[in-house]
Amino acid sequence: MTDEHAPPPTEPHRLTVRRQFIAQHYLTVPDPGPEGEVHSHEFTAEVEFAAPELGEYGYLVDIDAVESILDDLEDRYRDAVLNDLPEFEGENPSVERFATYFGERLAERLSDPTPTRLTVRLWEDDLAWASHERRLK
């Protein structure tokens, strides 16, 4: 049922791009059990862009530009042990932190002025996901 009195969404336009890759990590929390050993996950990164309006040519974001950034991020994380990367130094490499760092690196590289919001949903295998959302402007 739709609430006819609800305000319209402020960012009704959305576009999502997905990417899959395998990376490893081990948890550094007390009593991590088997997760304390290096193990692999097939991660699926879903990056969603949102905006109140479309850009000049009717696009929310240039998918080719996003694909290029995702290629670089995949190269960085694919087959890596996350614990060994500088962004995880001294931190437990949880999927929540991974989603945050993935989004930070993507936002730093994106030059398209149209999207105003970025949400990264990072699946750890097909069991669980964490997300991180940020404003782009």
mmCIF file with all atom_site columns, C-alpha atoms in Angstrom:
data_model
loop_
_atom_site.group_PDB
_atom_site.id
_atom_site.type_symbol
_atom_site.label_atom_id
_atom_site.label_alt_id
_atom_site.label_comp_id
_atom_site.label_asym_id
_atom_site.label_entity_id
_atom_site.label_seq_id
_atom_site.pdbx_PDB_ins_code
_atom_site.Cartn_x
_atom_site.Cartn_y
_atom_site.Cartn_z
_atom_site.occupancy
_atom_site.B_iso_or_equiv
_atom_site.pdbx_formal_charge
_atom_site.auth_seq_id
_atom_site.auth_comp_id
_atom_site.auth_asym_id
_atom_site.auth_atom_id
_atom_site.pdbx_PDB_model_num
ATOM 1   C CA . MET A 1 1   ? 0.000  0.000   0.000   1.00 0.00 ? 1   MET A CA 1
ATOM 2   C CA . THR A 1 2   ? 1.390  3.411   -0.948  1.00 0.00 ? 2   THR A CA 1
ATOM 3   C CA . ASP A 1 3   ? 1.097  6.368   1.376   1.00 0.00 ? 3   ASP A CA 1
ATOM 4   C CA . GLU A 1 4   ? -0.370 9.049   -0.887  1.00 0.00 ? 4   GLU A CA 1
ATOM 5   C CA . HIS A 1 5   ? 0.694  11.709  1.631   1.00 0.00 ? 5   HIS A CA 1
ATOM 6   C CA . ALA A 1 6   ? 4.344  10.637  1.749   1.00 0.00 ? 6   ALA A CA 1
ATOM 7   C CA . PRO A 1 7   ? 6.791  13.130  0.284   1.00 0.00 ? 7   PRO A CA 1
ATOM 8   C CA . PRO A 1 8   ? 8.371  12.141  -3.029  1.00 0.00 ? 8   PRO A CA 1
ATOM 9   C CA . PRO A 1 9   ? 11.813 10.539  -2.787  1.00 0.00 ? 9   PRO A CA 1
ATOM 10  C CA . THR A 1 10  ? 14.602 13.102  -2.878  1.00 0.00 ? 10  THR A CA 1
ATOM 11  C CA . GLU A 1 11  ? 16.777 10.860  -5.048  1.00 0.00 ? 11  GLU A CA 1
ATOM 12  C CA . PRO A 1 12  ? 14.402 8.833   -7.220  1.00 0.00 ? 12  PRO A CA 1
ATOM 13  C CA . HIS A 1 13  ? 16.955 7.896   -9.884  1.00 0.00 ? 13  HIS A CA 1
ATOM 14  C CA . ARG A 1 14  ? 19.116 4.854   -9.132  1.00 0.00 ? 14  ARG A CA 1
ATOM 15  C CA . LEU A 1 15  ? 21.687 2.806   -11.014 1.00 0.00 ? 15  LEU A CA 1
ATOM 16  C CA . THR A 1 16  ? 23.550 -0.254  -9.723  1.00 0.00 ? 16  THR A CA 1
ATOM 17  C CA . VAL A 1 17  ? 26.672 -1.964  -11.044 1.00 0.00 ? 17  VAL A CA 1
ATOM 18  C CA . ARG A 1 18  ? 27.910 -5.323  -9.685  1.00 0.00 ? 18  ARG A CA 1
ATOM 19  C CA . ARG A 1 19  ? 31.303 -6.962  -9.536  1.00 0.00 ? 19  ARG A CA 1
ATOM 20  C CA . GLN A 1 20  ? 32.457 -10.336 -8.127  1.00 0.00 ? 20  GLN A CA 1
ATOM 21  C CA . PHE A 1 21  ? 35.929 -11.316 -6.944  1.00 0.00 ? 21  PHE A CA 1
ATOM 22  C CA . ILE A 1 22  ? 37.607 -13.582 -4.426  1.00 0.00 ? 22  ILE A CA 1
ATOM 23  C CA . ALA A 1 23  ? 39.668 -12.216 -1.553  1.00 0.00 ? 23  ALA A CA 1
ATOM 24  C CA . GLN A 1 24  ? 41.007 -13.625 1.695   1.00 0.00 ? 24  GLN A CA 1
ATOM 25  C CA . HIS A 1 25  ? 41.109 -12.434 5.273   1.00 0.00 ? 25  HIS A CA 1
ATOM 26  C CA . TYR A 1 26  ? 41.286 -13.662 8.839   1.00 0.00 ? 26  TYR A CA 1
ATOM 27  C CA . LEU A 1 27  ? 39.477 -12.182 11.785  1.00 0.00 ? 27  LEU A CA 1
ATOM 28  C CA . THR A 1 28  ? 41.466 -10.613 14.614  1.00 0.00 ? 28  THR A CA 1
ATOM 29  C CA . VAL A 1 29  ? 38.802 -10.611 17.308  1.00 0.00 ? 29  VAL A CA 1
ATOM 30  C CA . PRO A 1 30  ? 39.018 -12.596 20.559  1.00 0.00 ? 30  PRO A CA 1
ATOM 31  C CA . ASP A 1 31  ? 38.175 -16.264 20.017  1.00 0.00 ? 31  ASP A CA 1
ATOM 32  C CA . PRO A 1 32  ? 37.548 -16.049 16.246  1.00 0.00 ? 32  PRO A CA 1
ATOM 33  C CA . GLY A 1 33  ? 37.302 -19.825 15.838  1.00 0.00 ? 33  GLY A CA 1
ATOM 34  C CA . PRO A 1 34  ? 38.040 -21.060 12.317  1.00 0.00 ? 34  PRO A CA 1
ATOM 35  C CA . GLU A 1 35  ? 37.569 -17.511 10.974  1.00 0.00 ? 35  GLU A CA 1
ATOM 36  C CA . GLY A 1 36  ? 40.878 -16.651 12.679  1.00 0.00 ? 36  GLY A CA 1
ATOM 37  C CA . GLU A 1 37  ? 42.715 -18.583 9.945   1.00 0.00 ? 37  GLU A CA 1
ATOM 38  C CA . VAL A 1 38  ? 43.233 -17.189 6.440   1.00 0.00 ? 38  VAL A CA 1
ATOM 39  C CA . HIS A 1 39  ? 40.190 -18.129 4.366   1.00 0.00 ? 39  HIS A CA 1
ATOM 40  C CA . SER A 1 40  ? 38.573 -17.024 1.113   1.00 0.00 ? 40  SER A CA 1
ATOM 41  C CA . HIS A 1 41  ? 35.245 -15.444 0.293   1.00 0.00 ? 41  HIS A CA 1
ATOM 42  C CA . GLU A 1 42  ? 33.609 -14.734 -3.026  1.00 0.00 ? 42  GLU A CA 1
ATOM 43  C CA . PHE A 1 43  ? 32.661 -11.096 -2.585  1.00 0.00 ? 43  PHE A CA 1
ATOM 44  C CA . THR A 1 44  ? 29.999 -9.378  -4.669  1.00 0.00 ? 44  THR A CA 1
ATOM 45  C CA . ALA A 1 45  ? 30.194 -5.602  -4.645  1.00 0.00 ? 45  ALA A CA 1
ATOM 46  C CA . GLU A 1 46  ? 26.959 -3.851  -5.591  1.00 0.00 ? 46  GLU A CA 1
ATOM 47  C CA . VAL A 1 47  ? 27.492 -0.123  -6.006  1.00 0.00 ? 47  VAL A CA 1
ATOM 48  C CA . GLU A 1 48  ? 24.347 1.953   -6.264  1.00 0.00 ? 48  GLU A CA 1
ATOM 49  C CA . PHE A 1 49  ? 24.318 5.577   -7.340  1.00 0.00 ? 49  PHE A CA 1
ATOM 50  C CA . ALA A 1 50  ? 21.344 7.859   -6.714  1.00 0.00 ? 50  ALA A CA 1
ATOM 51  C CA . ALA A 1 51  ? 20.414 11.377  -7.794  1.00 0.00 ? 51  ALA A CA 1
ATOM 52  C CA . PRO A 1 52  ? 17.415 13.694  -7.816  1.00 0.00 ? 52  PRO A CA 1
ATOM 53  C CA . GLU A 1 53  ? 17.837 14.382  -11.549 1.00 0.00 ? 53  GLU A CA 1
ATOM 54  C CA . LEU A 1 54  ? 19.509 12.744  -14.526 1.00 0.00 ? 54  LEU A CA 1
ATOM 55  C CA . GLY A 1 55  ? 22.529 14.331  -16.168 1.00 0.00 ? 55  GLY A CA 1
ATOM 56  C CA . GLU A 1 56  ? 22.633 16.266  -19.424 1.00 0.00 ? 56  GLU A CA 1
ATOM 57  C CA . TYR A 1 57  ? 22.390 13.168  -21.653 1.00 0.00 ? 57  TYR A CA 1
ATOM 58  C CA . GLY A 1 58  ? 19.824 11.281  -19.589 1.00 0.00 ? 58  GLY A CA 1
ATOM 59  C CA . TYR A 1 59  ? 22.372 9.258   -17.615 1.00 0.00 ? 59  TYR A CA 1
ATOM 60  C CA . LEU A 1 60  ? 22.697 9.008   -13.865 1.00 0.00 ? 60  LEU A CA 1
ATOM 61  C CA . VAL A 1 61  ? 26.378 8.037   -14.106 1.00 0.00 ? 61  VAL A CA 1
ATOM 62  C CA . ASP A 1 62  ? 28.756 6.923   -16.860 1.00 0.00 ? 62  ASP A CA 1
ATOM 63  C CA . ILE A 1 63  ? 28.738 3.125   -16.483 1.00 0.00 ? 63  ILE A CA 1
ATOM 64  C CA . ASP A 1 64  ? 32.020 2.807   -18.406 1.00 0.00 ? 64  ASP A CA 1
ATOM 65  C CA . ALA A 1 65  ? 33.727 5.153   -15.933 1.00 0.00 ? 65  ALA A CA 1
ATOM 66  C CA . VAL A 1 66  ? 32.310 3.130   -13.015 1.00 0.00 ? 66  VAL A CA 1
ATOM 67  C CA . GLU A 1 67  ? 33.480 -0.111  -14.660 1.00 0.00 ? 67  GLU A CA 1
ATOM 68  C CA . SER A 1 68  ? 36.998 1.328   -14.994 1.00 0.00 ? 68  SER A CA 1
ATOM 69  C CA . ILE A 1 69  ? 37.087 2.228   -11.291 1.00 0.00 ? 69  ILE A CA 1
ATOM 70  C CA . LEU A 1 70  ? 35.729 -1.206  -10.375 1.00 0.00 ? 70  LEU A CA 1
ATOM 71  C CA . ASP A 1 71  ? 38.423 -2.827  -12.545 1.00 0.00 ? 71  ASP A CA 1
ATOM 72  C CA . ASP A 1 72  ? 41.061 -1.038  -10.455 1.00 0.00 ? 72  ASP A CA 1
ATOM 73  C CA . LEU A 1 73  ? 39.373 -1.942  -7.171  1.00 0.00 ? 73  LEU A CA 1
ATOM 74  C CA . GLU A 1 74  ? 39.045 -5.557  -8.254  1.00 0.00 ? 74  GLU A CA 1
ATOM 75  C CA . ASP A 1 75  ? 42.752 -5.589  -9.145  1.00 0.00 ? 75  ASP A CA 1
ATOM 76  C CA . ARG A 1 76  ? 43.560 -4.234  -5.674  1.00 0.00 ? 76  ARG A CA 1
ATOM 77  C CA . TYR A 1 77  ? 41.453 -6.694  -3.700  1.00 0.00 ? 77  TYR A CA 1
ATOM 78  C CA . ARG A 1 78  ? 41.241 -9.827  -5.887  1.00 0.00 ? 78  ARG A CA 1
ATOM 79  C CA . ASP A 1 79  ? 43.254 -12.670 -4.318  1.00 0.00 ? 79  ASP A CA 1
ATOM 80  C CA . ALA A 1 80  ? 44.652 -10.306 -1.667  1.00 0.00 ? 80  ALA A CA 1
ATOM 81  C CA . VAL A 1 81  ? 44.732 -11.015 2.049   1.00 0.00 ? 81  VAL A CA 1
ATOM 82  C CA . LEU A 1 82  ? 42.815 -7.989  3.290   1.00 0.00 ? 82  LEU A CA 1
ATOM 83  C CA . ASN A 1 83  ? 44.743 -7.971  6.584   1.00 0.00 ? 83  ASN A CA 1
ATOM 84  C CA . ASP A 1 84  ? 47.934 -7.201  4.618   1.00 0.00 ? 84  ASP A CA 1
ATOM 85  C CA . LEU A 1 85  ? 46.566 -4.035  2.989   1.00 0.00 ? 85  LEU A CA 1
ATOM 86  C CA . PRO A 1 86  ? 47.313 -0.612  4.524   1.00 0.00 ? 86  PRO A CA 1
ATOM 87  C CA . GLU A 1 87  ? 43.656 0.353   4.949   1.00 0.00 ? 87  GLU A CA 1
ATOM 88  C CA . PHE A 1 88  ? 43.125 -2.613  7.308   1.00 0.00 ? 88  PHE A CA 1
ATOM 89  C CA . GLU A 1 89  ? 46.337 -2.148  9.296   1.00 0.00 ? 89  GLU A CA 1
ATOM 90  C CA . GLY A 1 90  ? 45.617 -2.760  12.964  1.00 0.00 ? 90  GLY A CA 1
ATOM 91  C CA . GLU A 1 91  ? 41.910 -3.354  12.320  1.00 0.00 ? 91  GLU A CA 1
ATOM 92  C CA . ASN A 1 92  ? 39.695 -6.394  12.151  1.00 0.00 ? 92  ASN A CA 1
ATOM 93  C CA . PRO A 1 93  ? 38.934 -6.808  8.408   1.00 0.00 ? 93  PRO A CA 1
ATOM 94  C CA . SER A 1 94  ? 35.191 -7.246  8.772   1.00 0.00 ? 94  SER A CA 1
ATOM 95  C CA . VAL A 1 95  ? 32.861 -7.101  5.794   1.00 0.00 ? 95  VAL A CA 1
ATOM 96  C CA . GLU A 1 96  ? 31.475 -3.888  7.319   1.00 0.00 ? 96  GLU A CA 1
ATOM 97  C CA . ARG A 1 97  ? 34.899 -2.206  7.194   1.00 0.00 ? 97  ARG A CA 1
ATOM 98  C CA . PHE A 1 98  ? 35.542 -3.614  3.740   1.00 0.00 ? 98  PHE A CA 1
ATOM 99  C CA . ALA A 1 99  ? 32.304 -2.044  2.437   1.00 0.00 ? 99  ALA A CA 1
ATOM 100 C CA . THR A 1 100 ? 33.367 1.299   3.930   1.00 0.00 ? 100 THR A CA 1
ATOM 101 C CA . TYR A 1 101 ? 36.858 1.263   2.405   1.00 0.00 ? 101 TYR A CA 1
ATOM 102 C CA . PHE A 1 102 ? 35.533 0.052   -0.947  1.00 0.00 ? 102 PHE A CA 1
ATOM 103 C CA . GLY A 1 103 ? 33.108 2.981   -1.003  1.00 0.00 ? 103 GLY A CA 1
ATOM 104 C CA . GLU A 1 104 ? 35.782 5.500   0.029   1.00 0.00 ? 104 GLU A CA 1
ATOM 105 C CA . ARG A 1 105 ? 38.078 4.442   -2.812  1.00 0.00 ? 105 ARG A CA 1
ATOM 106 C CA . LEU A 1 106 ? 35.231 4.496   -5.326  1.00 0.00 ? 106 LEU A CA 1
ATOM 107 C CA . ALA A 1 107 ? 34.031 7.947   -4.232  1.00 0.00 ? 107 ALA A CA 1
ATOM 108 C CA . GLU A 1 108 ? 37.581 9.362   -4.422  1.00 0.00 ? 108 GLU A CA 1
ATOM 109 C CA . ARG A 1 109 ? 37.888 8.341   -8.057  1.00 0.00 ? 109 ARG A CA 1
ATOM 110 C CA . LEU A 1 110 ? 34.407 9.213   -9.322  1.00 0.00 ? 110 LEU A CA 1
ATOM 111 C CA . SER A 1 111 ? 34.365 12.528  -11.165 1.00 0.00 ? 111 SER A CA 1
ATOM 112 C CA . ASP A 1 112 ? 30.778 12.456  -12.489 1.00 0.00 ? 112 ASP A CA 1
ATOM 113 C CA . PRO A 1 113 ? 28.854 15.410  -10.980 1.00 0.00 ? 113 PRO A CA 1
ATOM 114 C CA . THR A 1 114 ? 25.351 13.895  -11.301 1.00 0.00 ? 114 THR A CA 1
ATOM 115 C CA . PRO A 1 115 ? 25.118 11.243  -8.541  1.00 0.00 ? 115 PRO A CA 1
ATOM 116 C CA . THR A 1 116 ? 24.540 12.642  -5.062  1.00 0.00 ? 116 THR A CA 1
ATOM 117 C CA . ARG A 1 117 ? 24.570 9.381   -3.095  1.00 0.00 ? 117 ARG A CA 1
ATOM 118 C CA . LEU A 1 118 ? 26.585 6.171   -3.195  1.00 0.00 ? 118 LEU A CA 1
ATOM 119 C CA . THR A 1 119 ? 25.644 2.939   -1.455  1.00 0.00 ? 119 THR A CA 1
ATOM 120 C CA . VAL A 1 120 ? 28.048 0.009   -1.443  1.00 0.00 ? 120 VAL A CA 1
ATOM 121 C CA . ARG A 1 121 ? 26.552 -3.358  -0.570  1.00 0.00 ? 121 ARG A CA 1
ATOM 122 C CA . LEU A 1 122 ? 29.285 -5.954  -0.171  1.00 0.00 ? 122 LEU A CA 1
ATOM 123 C CA . TRP A 1 123 ? 28.176 -9.584  -0.099  1.00 0.00 ? 123 TRP A CA 1
ATOM 124 C CA . GLU A 1 124 ? 30.402 -12.106 1.673   1.00 0.00 ? 124 GLU A CA 1
ATOM 125 C CA . ASP A 1 125 ? 29.630 -15.261 -0.283  1.00 0.00 ? 125 ASP A CA 1
ATOM 126 C CA . ASP A 1 126 ? 25.852 -15.541 -0.525  1.00 0.00 ? 126 ASP A CA 1
ATOM 127 C CA . LEU A 1 127 ? 25.249 -15.595 3.217   1.00 0.00 ? 127 LEU A CA 1
ATOM 128 C CA . ALA A 1 128 ? 25.576 -12.034 4.421   1.00 0.00 ? 128 ALA A CA 1
ATOM 129 C CA . TRP A 1 129 ? 26.162 -8.497  3.264   1.00 0.00 ? 129 TRP A CA 1
ATOM 130 C CA . ALA A 1 130 ? 27.128 -5.192  4.789   1.00 0.00 ? 130 ALA A CA 1
ATOM 131 C CA . SER A 1 131 ? 26.512 -1.780  3.322   1.00 0.00 ? 131 SER A CA 1
ATOM 132 C CA . HIS A 1 132 ? 27.949 1.680   3.552   1.00 0.00 ? 132 HIS A CA 1
ATOM 133 C CA . GLU A 1 133 ? 26.185 4.783   2.305   1.00 0.00 ? 133 GLU A CA 1
ATOM 134 C CA . ARG A 1 134 ? 27.652 8.211   1.704   1.00 0.00 ? 134 ARG A CA 1
ATOM 135 C CA . ARG A 1 135 ? 26.762 11.531  0.153   1.00 0.00 ? 135 ARG A CA 1
ATOM 136 C CA . LEU A 1 136 ? 28.805 12.441  -2.901  1.00 0.00 ? 136 LEU A CA 1
ATOM 137 C CA . LYS A 1 137 ? 28.201 16.208  -2.798  1.00 0.00 ? 137 LYS A CA 1
#
